[in-house]
């Protein structure tokens, strides 16, 4: 009865191998190492083809044979279609279904997965495409947040923007600018150059955009200017009677 059971196991698992080869590979009783092997990530411990000792299951694309079986939990079988007769095969999906392997784990074609909390990926035609789950926005400096900085927050996956009050203590201690005590935040002064005078001669005005004010807000500023004095008008000719 044991011999019949052994031959049945060989026929179901060996596929193309003959019963004679199965009988030579599977010997009873089993002699297995006391300490089971340490498998790489994504490769579980399974029984070998003889149902005797625990081995590391072969993953997608790895060589396999009657003894070294593929990871059936991932839907893998030992594919002998492209291997020469009498040699081992390669672990592949059953019925030629394509998949992808990421970080030691195999995903079926069309399966959606998250390799990390920041990415969502989709297995497609043997490869995979991913989209970010965290916003990739850019925060520019503003009066109420002059020094934005993106940091990792404990307990949260995506980094967040924070406002850093850089050098505020220096401005407060030095009293650098008039009205600085009225500002609850440091103001990085910014402004354009003054424009050309609006009048070619005489008094005119020029403008610029600047935040150099008590509220540190961008505004258009004007000032009087004079490029040169205007020439005097010629005196009127006397009327001849």
PDB file of C-alpha atoms in Angstrom:
ATOM      1  CA  UNK A   1       0.000   0.000   0.000  1.00  0.00           C
ATOM      2  CA  UNK A   2       2.872   2.391   0.844  1.00  0.00           C
ATOM      3  CA  UNK A   3       4.462   1.696  -2.533  1.00  0.00           C
ATOM      4  CA  UNK A   4       1.184   2.452  -4.366  1.00  0.00           C
ATOM      5  CA  UNK A   5       0.755   5.682  -2.415  1.00  0.00           C
ATOM      6  CA  UNK A   6       4.315   6.684  -3.192  1.00  0.00           C
ATOM      7  CA  UNK A   7       3.865   6.037  -6.911  1.00  0.00           C
ATOM      8  CA  UNK A   8       0.593   8.031  -6.929  1.00  0.00           C
ATOM      9  CA  UNK A   9       2.361  11.028  -5.364  1.00  0.00           C
ATOM     10  CA  UNK A  10       5.082  10.784  -7.966  1.00  0.00           C
ATOM     11  CA  UNK A  11       2.611  10.700 -10.855  1.00  0.00           C
ATOM     12  CA  UNK A  12       0.720  13.767  -9.600  1.00  0.00           C
ATOM     13  CA  UNK A  13       3.798  15.871  -8.832  1.00  0.00           C
ATOM     14  CA  UNK A  14       6.490  14.809 -11.271  1.00  0.00           C
ATOM     15  CA  UNK A  15       4.473  15.456 -14.448  1.00  0.00           C
ATOM     16  CA  UNK A  16       6.958  14.457 -17.148  1.00  0.00           C
ATOM     17  CA  UNK A  17       9.256  12.329 -14.953  1.00  0.00           C
ATOM     18  CA  UNK A  18       8.902   8.596 -15.144  1.00  0.00           C
ATOM     19  CA  UNK A  19       7.913   6.371 -12.235  1.00  0.00           C
ATOM     20  CA  UNK A  20      11.381   4.908 -12.155  1.00  0.00           C
ATOM     21  CA  UNK A  21      12.965   8.332 -11.625  1.00  0.00           C
ATOM     22  CA  UNK A  22      10.380   9.119  -8.904  1.00  0.00           C
ATOM     23  CA  UNK A  23      11.199   5.921  -7.054  1.00  0.00           C
ATOM     24  CA  UNK A  24      14.894   6.770  -7.154  1.00  0.00           C
ATOM     25  CA  UNK A  25      14.329  10.316  -5.821  1.00  0.00           C
ATOM     26  CA  UNK A  26      11.846   9.509  -3.071  1.00  0.00           C
ATOM     27  CA  UNK A  27      13.382   7.184  -0.509  1.00  0.00           C
ATOM     28  CA  UNK A  28      11.853   6.006   2.727  1.00  0.00           C
ATOM     29  CA  UNK A  29      12.243   6.617   5.534  1.00  0.00           C
ATOM     30  CA  UNK A  30      12.830  10.386   5.261  1.00  0.00           C
ATOM     31  CA  UNK A  31      16.147  11.784   6.416  1.00  0.00           C
ATOM     32  CA  UNK A  32      15.716  15.541   6.939  1.00  0.00           C
ATOM     33  CA  UNK A  33      17.964  18.069   8.719  1.00  0.00           C
ATOM     34  CA  UNK A  34      16.980  18.903  12.283  1.00  0.00           C
ATOM     35  CA  UNK A  35      16.947  22.651  11.592  1.00  0.00           C
ATOM     36  CA  UNK A  36      14.721  23.722   8.678  1.00  0.00           C
ATOM     37  CA  UNK A  37      16.304  26.042   6.107  1.00  0.00           C
ATOM     38  CA  UNK A  38      16.012  29.827   6.393  1.00  0.00           C
ATOM     39  CA  UNK A  39      14.070  31.007   3.375  1.00  0.00           C
ATOM     40  CA  UNK A  40      14.412  34.381   1.650  1.00  0.00           C
ATOM     41  CA  UNK A  41      11.594  36.872   1.989  1.00  0.00           C
ATOM     42  CA  UNK A  42       8.510  35.804   0.071  1.00  0.00           C
ATOM     43  CA  UNK A  43       9.504  32.127  -0.073  1.00  0.00           C
ATOM     44  CA  UNK A  44       7.538  29.974   2.415  1.00  0.00           C
ATOM     45  CA  UNK A  45       8.545  26.598   3.847  1.00  0.00           C
ATOM     46  CA  UNK A  46       6.835  23.733   2.007  1.00  0.00           C
ATOM     47  CA  UNK A  47       7.234  19.967   1.665  1.00  0.00           C
ATOM     48  CA  UNK A  48       9.414  18.777  -1.163  1.00  0.00           C
ATOM     49  CA  UNK A  49       8.039  16.817  -4.093  1.00  0.00           C
ATOM     50  CA  UNK A  50       8.293  13.565  -2.165  1.00  0.00           C
ATOM     51  CA  UNK A  51       6.272  14.971   0.727  1.00  0.00           C
ATOM     52  CA  UNK A  52       9.225  14.272   2.969  1.00  0.00           C
ATOM     53  CA  UNK A  53      11.333  17.279   4.056  1.00  0.00           C
ATOM     54  CA  UNK A  54      10.612  20.966   4.352  1.00  0.00           C
ATOM     55  CA  UNK A  55      12.296  23.175   1.765  1.00  0.00           C
ATOM     56  CA  UNK A  56      12.016  26.772   0.565  1.00  0.00           C
ATOM     57  CA  UNK A  57       9.426  27.107  -2.164  1.00  0.00           C
ATOM     58  CA  UNK A  58      10.794  28.338  -5.480  1.00  0.00           C
ATOM     59  CA  UNK A  59       9.581  31.757  -6.662  1.00  0.00           C
ATOM     60  CA  UNK A  60       8.619  33.147 -10.055  1.00  0.00           C
ATOM     61  CA  UNK A  61      11.378  32.610 -12.633  1.00  0.00           C
ATOM     62  CA  UNK A  62      13.483  30.356 -10.398  1.00  0.00           C
ATOM     63  CA  UNK A  63      14.519  26.841 -11.490  1.00  0.00           C
ATOM     64  CA  UNK A  64      12.452  23.932 -10.259  1.00  0.00           C
ATOM     65  CA  UNK A  65      12.159  20.170 -10.607  1.00  0.00           C
ATOM     66  CA  UNK A  66      10.329  17.272  -9.007  1.00  0.00           C
ATOM     67  CA  UNK A  67      11.938  17.776  -5.594  1.00  0.00           C
ATOM     68  CA  UNK A  68      12.244  21.581  -5.582  1.00  0.00           C
ATOM     69  CA  UNK A  69       8.618  22.652  -5.956  1.00  0.00           C
ATOM     70  CA  UNK A  70       7.224  26.097  -6.748  1.00  0.00           C
ATOM     71  CA  UNK A  71       5.162  28.260  -4.409  1.00  0.00           C
ATOM     72  CA  UNK A  72       1.632  27.034  -5.061  1.00  0.00           C
ATOM     73  CA  UNK A  73       0.163  29.720  -2.789  1.00  0.00           C
ATOM     74  CA  UNK A  74       1.184  32.229  -5.465  1.00  0.00           C
ATOM     75  CA  UNK A  75      -0.318  30.114  -8.227  1.00  0.00           C
ATOM     76  CA  UNK A  76       3.059  28.937  -9.524  1.00  0.00           C
ATOM     77  CA  UNK A  77       3.792  25.605 -11.204  1.00  0.00           C
ATOM     78  CA  UNK A  78       6.959  24.078 -12.595  1.00  0.00           C
ATOM     79  CA  UNK A  79       6.873  24.832 -16.322  1.00  0.00           C
ATOM     80  CA  UNK A  80       8.777  22.295 -18.443  1.00  0.00           C
ATOM     81  CA  UNK A  81       7.548  23.625 -21.806  1.00  0.00           C
ATOM     82  CA  UNK A  82      10.752  25.496 -22.673  1.00  0.00           C
ATOM     83  CA  UNK A  83      13.196  23.141 -20.924  1.00  0.00           C
ATOM     84  CA  UNK A  84      15.090  20.337 -22.703  1.00  0.00           C
ATOM     85  CA  UNK A  85      13.876  16.813 -22.029  1.00  0.00           C
ATOM     86  CA  UNK A  86      15.295  15.368 -18.830  1.00  0.00           C
ATOM     87  CA  UNK A  87      16.131  18.732 -17.239  1.00  0.00           C
ATOM     88  CA  UNK A  88      14.321  20.916 -14.747  1.00  0.00           C
ATOM     89  CA  UNK A  89      11.801  23.631 -15.475  1.00  0.00           C
ATOM     90  CA  UNK A  90      11.077  27.201 -14.407  1.00  0.00           C
ATOM     91  CA  UNK A  91       8.460  28.417 -11.950  1.00  0.00           C
ATOM     92  CA  UNK A  92       5.702  30.163 -13.861  1.00  0.00           C
ATOM     93  CA  UNK A  93       2.036  30.952 -13.518  1.00  0.00           C
ATOM     94  CA  UNK A  94      -0.379  28.230 -14.417  1.00  0.00           C
ATOM     95  CA  UNK A  95      -1.816  28.380 -17.953  1.00  0.00           C
ATOM     96  CA  UNK A  96       0.812  30.916 -18.976  1.00  0.00           C
ATOM     97  CA  UNK A  97      -0.729  33.747 -16.954  1.00  0.00           C
ATOM     98  CA  UNK A  98       1.736  36.594 -16.533  1.00  0.00           C
ATOM     99  CA  UNK A  99       2.504  38.269 -13.230  1.00  0.00           C
ATOM    100  CA  UNK A 100       5.101  40.381 -11.509  1.00  0.00           C
ATOM    101  CA  UNK A 101       7.325  40.052  -8.458  1.00  0.00           C
ATOM    102  CA  UNK A 102       7.917  42.986  -6.116  1.00  0.00           C
ATOM    103  CA  UNK A 103       9.999  42.740  -2.910  1.00  0.00           C
ATOM    104  CA  UNK A 104       9.917  38.951  -3.050  1.00  0.00           C
ATOM    105  CA  UNK A 105       6.133  38.709  -3.423  1.00  0.00           C
ATOM    106  CA  UNK A 106       4.363  37.618  -6.612  1.00  0.00           C
ATOM    107  CA  UNK A 107       1.238  39.421  -7.868  1.00  0.00           C
ATOM    108  CA  UNK A 108      -1.133  38.244 -10.563  1.00  0.00           C
ATOM    109  CA  UNK A 109      -1.747  40.196 -13.742  1.00  0.00           C
ATOM    110  CA  UNK A 110      -4.205  43.022 -13.049  1.00  0.00           C
ATOM    111  CA  UNK A 111      -3.796  42.852  -9.272  1.00  0.00           C
ATOM    112  CA  UNK A 112      -3.574  46.178  -7.401  1.00  0.00           C
ATOM    113  CA  UNK A 113      -1.193  46.322  -4.428  1.00  0.00           C
ATOM    114  CA  UNK A 114       0.683  48.779  -2.193  1.00  0.00           C
ATOM    115  CA  UNK A 115       4.396  48.054  -1.721  1.00  0.00           C
ATOM    116  CA  UNK A 116       4.424  50.970   0.749  1.00  0.00           C
ATOM    117  CA  UNK A 117       1.949  53.446   2.194  1.00  0.00           C
ATOM    118  CA  UNK A 118       3.193  56.067  -0.277  1.00  0.00           C
ATOM    119  CA  UNK A 119       2.618  54.050  -3.486  1.00  0.00           C
ATOM    120  CA  UNK A 120      -0.215  52.152  -5.125  1.00  0.00           C
ATOM    121  CA  UNK A 121       0.805  49.816  -7.946  1.00  0.00           C
ATOM    122  CA  UNK A 122      -0.847  47.615 -10.536  1.00  0.00           C
ATOM    123  CA  UNK A 123       0.620  44.464 -12.038  1.00  0.00           C
ATOM    124  CA  UNK A 124       0.265  44.507 -15.823  1.00  0.00           C
ATOM    125  CA  UNK A 125       1.779  42.282 -18.540  1.00  0.00           C
ATOM    126  CA  UNK A 126       4.683  41.095 -16.425  1.00  0.00           C
ATOM    127  CA  UNK A 127       5.566  44.586 -15.157  1.00  0.00           C
ATOM    128  CA  UNK A 128       3.966  47.098 -12.826  1.00  0.00           C
ATOM    129  CA  UNK A 129       3.078  50.786 -12.774  1.00  0.00           C
ATOM    130  CA  UNK A 130       2.730  52.904  -9.629  1.00  0.00           C
ATOM    131  CA  UNK A 131       1.091  56.198  -8.658  1.00  0.00           C
ATOM    132  CA  UNK A 132       2.011  58.223  -5.549  1.00  0.00           C
ATOM    133  CA  UNK A 133      -0.505  58.391  -2.718  1.00  0.00           C
ATOM    134  CA  UNK A 134       1.151  61.442  -1.145  1.00  0.00           C
ATOM    135  CA  UNK A 135       0.639  64.881  -2.633  1.00  0.00           C
ATOM    136  CA  UNK A 136       3.700  66.290  -4.352  1.00  0.00           C
ATOM    137  CA  UNK A 137       2.669  69.929  -3.888  1.00  0.00           C
ATOM    138  CA  UNK A 138       5.172  72.753  -3.484  1.00  0.00           C
ATOM    139  CA  UNK A 139       4.620  75.460  -0.885  1.00  0.00           C
ATOM    140  CA  UNK A 140       6.172  78.825  -1.622  1.00  0.00           C
ATOM    141  CA  UNK A 141       7.190  81.292   1.100  1.00  0.00           C
ATOM    142  CA  UNK A 142       4.408  83.611   2.231  1.00  0.00           C
ATOM    143  CA  UNK A 143       4.329  86.404   4.817  1.00  0.00           C
ATOM    144  CA  UNK A 144       2.689  84.145   7.390  1.00  0.00           C
ATOM    145  CA  UNK A 145       5.033  81.238   6.513  1.00  0.00           C
ATOM    146  CA  UNK A 146       8.347  82.627   5.226  1.00  0.00           C
ATOM    147  CA  UNK A 147      10.325  79.394   5.732  1.00  0.00           C
ATOM    148  CA  UNK A 148       8.181  76.378   4.752  1.00  0.00           C
ATOM    149  CA  UNK A 149       9.822  72.991   5.185  1.00  0.00           C
ATOM    150  CA  UNK A 150       8.572  69.463   4.455  1.00  0.00           C
ATOM    151  CA  UNK A 151       9.206  66.949   7.240  1.00  0.00           C
ATOM    152  CA  UNK A 152       8.300  63.378   8.171  1.00  0.00           C
ATOM    153  CA  UNK A 153       5.646  63.315  10.900  1.00  0.00           C
ATOM    154  CA  UNK A 154       5.718  60.369  13.353  1.00  0.00           C
ATOM    155  CA  UNK A 155       2.676  58.164  12.925  1.00  0.00           C
ATOM    156  CA  UNK A 156       1.858  59.530   9.468  1.00  0.00           C
ATOM    157  CA  UNK A 157       2.891  58.122   6.123  1.00  0.00           C
ATOM    158  CA  UNK A 158       3.083  61.274   4.000  1.00  0.00           C
ATOM    159  CA  UNK A 159       5.392  64.183   4.875  1.00  0.00           C
ATOM    160  CA  UNK A 160       3.757  67.481   5.766  1.00  0.00           C
ATOM    161  CA  UNK A 161       4.700  71.131   5.403  1.00  0.00           C
ATOM    162  CA  UNK A 162       5.591  73.091   8.532  1.00  0.00           C
ATOM    163  CA  UNK A 163       6.492  76.752   9.016  1.00  0.00           C
ATOM    164  CA  UNK A 164       9.897  77.291  10.518  1.00  0.00           C
ATOM    165  CA  UNK A 165      10.484  80.546  12.438  1.00  0.00           C
ATOM    166  CA  UNK A 166      14.116  80.851  11.420  1.00  0.00           C
ATOM    167  CA  UNK A 167      16.234  83.674  12.937  1.00  0.00           C
ATOM    168  CA  UNK A 168      13.163  85.264  14.560  1.00  0.00           C
ATOM    169  CA  UNK A 169      15.003  85.458  17.892  1.00  0.00           C
ATOM    170  CA  UNK A 170      17.839  87.407  16.198  1.00  0.00           C
ATOM    171  CA  UNK A 171      15.431  89.989  14.815  1.00  0.00           C
ATOM    172  CA  UNK A 172      13.682  90.273  18.145  1.00  0.00           C
ATOM    173  CA  UNK A 173      16.893  90.759  20.141  1.00  0.00           C
ATOM    174  CA  UNK A 174      18.487  93.173  17.677  1.00  0.00           C
ATOM    175  CA  UNK A 175      15.361  95.149  16.866  1.00  0.00           C
ATOM    176  CA  UNK A 176      16.669  95.195  13.312  1.00  0.00           C
ATOM    177  CA  UNK A 177      13.836  96.903  11.451  1.00  0.00           C
ATOM    178  CA  UNK A 178      11.334  99.564  12.484  1.00  0.00           C
ATOM    179  CA  UNK A 179       8.007  97.959  13.239  1.00  0.00           C
ATOM    180  CA  UNK A 180       9.562  94.521  13.719  1.00  0.00           C
ATOM    181  CA  UNK A 181       7.844  94.185  17.097  1.00  0.00           C
ATOM    182  CA  UNK A 182       4.490  94.489  15.310  1.00  0.00           C
ATOM    183  CA  UNK A 183       5.167  91.401  13.175  1.00  0.00           C
ATOM    184  CA  UNK A 184       4.512  87.959  14.697  1.00  0.00           C
ATOM    185  CA  UNK A 185       6.894  86.414  12.163  1.00  0.00           C
ATOM    186  CA  UNK A 186      10.241  87.279  10.532  1.00  0.00           C
ATOM    187  CA  UNK A 187       9.901  89.235   7.285  1.00  0.00           C
ATOM    188  CA  UNK A 188      12.354  88.573   4.479  1.00  0.00           C
ATOM    189  CA  UNK A 189      12.373  91.861   2.625  1.00  0.00           C
ATOM    190  CA  UNK A 190      11.830  91.720  -1.112  1.00  0.00           C
ATOM    191  CA  UNK A 191      11.174  94.343  -3.789  1.00  0.00           C
ATOM    192  CA  UNK A 192      11.628  95.250  -7.421  1.00  0.00           C
ATOM    193  CA  UNK A 193      13.746  98.107  -8.757  1.00  0.00           C
ATOM    194  CA  UNK A 194      12.164 101.535  -8.996  1.00  0.00           C
ATOM    195  CA  UNK A 195      10.727 102.186 -12.418  1.00  0.00           C
ATOM    196  CA  UNK A 196      11.780 105.054 -14.673  1.00  0.00           C
ATOM    197  CA  UNK A 197      10.281 108.440 -13.907  1.00  0.00           C
ATOM    198  CA  UNK A 198       6.884 108.975 -15.499  1.00  0.00           C
ATOM    199  CA  UNK A 199       7.844 112.458 -16.711  1.00  0.00           C
ATOM    200  CA  UNK A 200      10.796 113.227 -18.969  1.00  0.00           C
ATOM    201  CA  UNK A 201      11.210 116.601 -17.313  1.00  0.00           C
ATOM    202  CA  UNK A 202       9.827 118.196 -14.221  1.00  0.00           C
ATOM    203  CA  UNK A 203       8.164 116.328 -11.356  1.00  0.00           C
ATOM    204  CA  UNK A 204       6.791 112.824 -11.985  1.00  0.00           C
ATOM    205  CA  UNK A 205       6.603 109.540 -10.072  1.00  0.00           C
ATOM    206  CA  UNK A 206       8.194 106.064 -10.193  1.00  0.00           C
ATOM    207  CA  UNK A 207       6.788 102.789  -8.822  1.00  0.00           C
ATOM    208  CA  UNK A 208       7.966  99.475  -7.456  1.00  0.00           C
ATOM    209  CA  UNK A 209       6.471  96.350  -5.832  1.00  0.00           C
ATOM    210  CA  UNK A 210       7.786  95.616  -2.332  1.00  0.00           C
ATOM    211  CA  UNK A 211       6.900  94.054   1.013  1.00  0.00           C
ATOM    212  CA  UNK A 212       8.868  96.596   3.040  1.00  0.00           C
ATOM    213  CA  UNK A 213       5.997  97.743   5.189  1.00  0.00           C
ATOM    214  CA  UNK A 214       4.759  97.088   8.736  1.00  0.00           C
ATOM    215  CA  UNK A 215       2.630  94.122   7.645  1.00  0.00           C
ATOM    216  CA  UNK A 216       5.224  92.581   5.276  1.00  0.00           C
ATOM    217  CA  UNK A 217       2.658  92.459   2.454  1.00  0.00           C
ATOM    218  CA  UNK A 218       3.350  92.968  -1.224  1.00  0.00           C
ATOM    219  CA  UNK A 219       2.115  96.373  -2.392  1.00  0.00           C
ATOM    220  CA  UNK A 220       2.777  98.888  -5.123  1.00  0.00           C
ATOM    221  CA  UNK A 221       4.734 101.872  -3.798  1.00  0.00           C
ATOM    222  CA  UNK A 222       5.189 105.277  -5.430  1.00  0.00           C
ATOM    223  CA  UNK A 223       7.600 108.125  -4.945  1.00  0.00           C
ATOM    224  CA  UNK A 224       8.155 111.522  -6.569  1.00  0.00           C
ATOM    225  CA  UNK A 225      10.969 111.888  -9.047  1.00  0.00           C
ATOM    226  CA  UNK A 226      12.394 114.405 -11.460  1.00  0.00           C
ATOM    227  CA  UNK A 227      14.640 113.415 -14.357  1.00  0.00           C
ATOM    228  CA  UNK A 228      15.627 117.015 -15.162  1.00  0.00           C
ATOM    229  CA  UNK A 229      14.119 120.462 -14.982  1.00  0.00           C
ATOM    230  CA  UNK A 230      11.919 121.459 -17.855  1.00  0.00           C
ATOM    231  CA  UNK A 231      13.386 124.207 -20.108  1.00  0.00           C
ATOM    232  CA  UNK A 232      11.954 127.713 -19.619  1.00  0.00           C
ATOM    233  CA  UNK A 233       9.340 128.829 -22.143  1.00  0.00           C
ATOM    234  CA  UNK A 234      10.519 131.566 -24.558  1.00  0.00           C
ATOM    235  CA  UNK A 235       9.326 135.098 -23.657  1.00  0.00           C
ATOM    236  CA  UNK A 236       6.424 136.443 -25.669  1.00  0.00           C
ATOM    237  CA  UNK A 237       7.372 138.940 -28.444  1.00  0.00           C
ATOM    238  CA  UNK A 238       6.124 142.553 -27.858  1.00  0.00           C
ATOM    239  CA  UNK A 239       3.201 143.576 -29.975  1.00  0.00           C
ATOM    240  CA  UNK A 240       4.102 146.241 -32.555  1.00  0.00           C
ATOM    241  CA  UNK A 241       1.403 148.758 -33.195  1.00  0.00           C
TER     242      UNK A 241
END
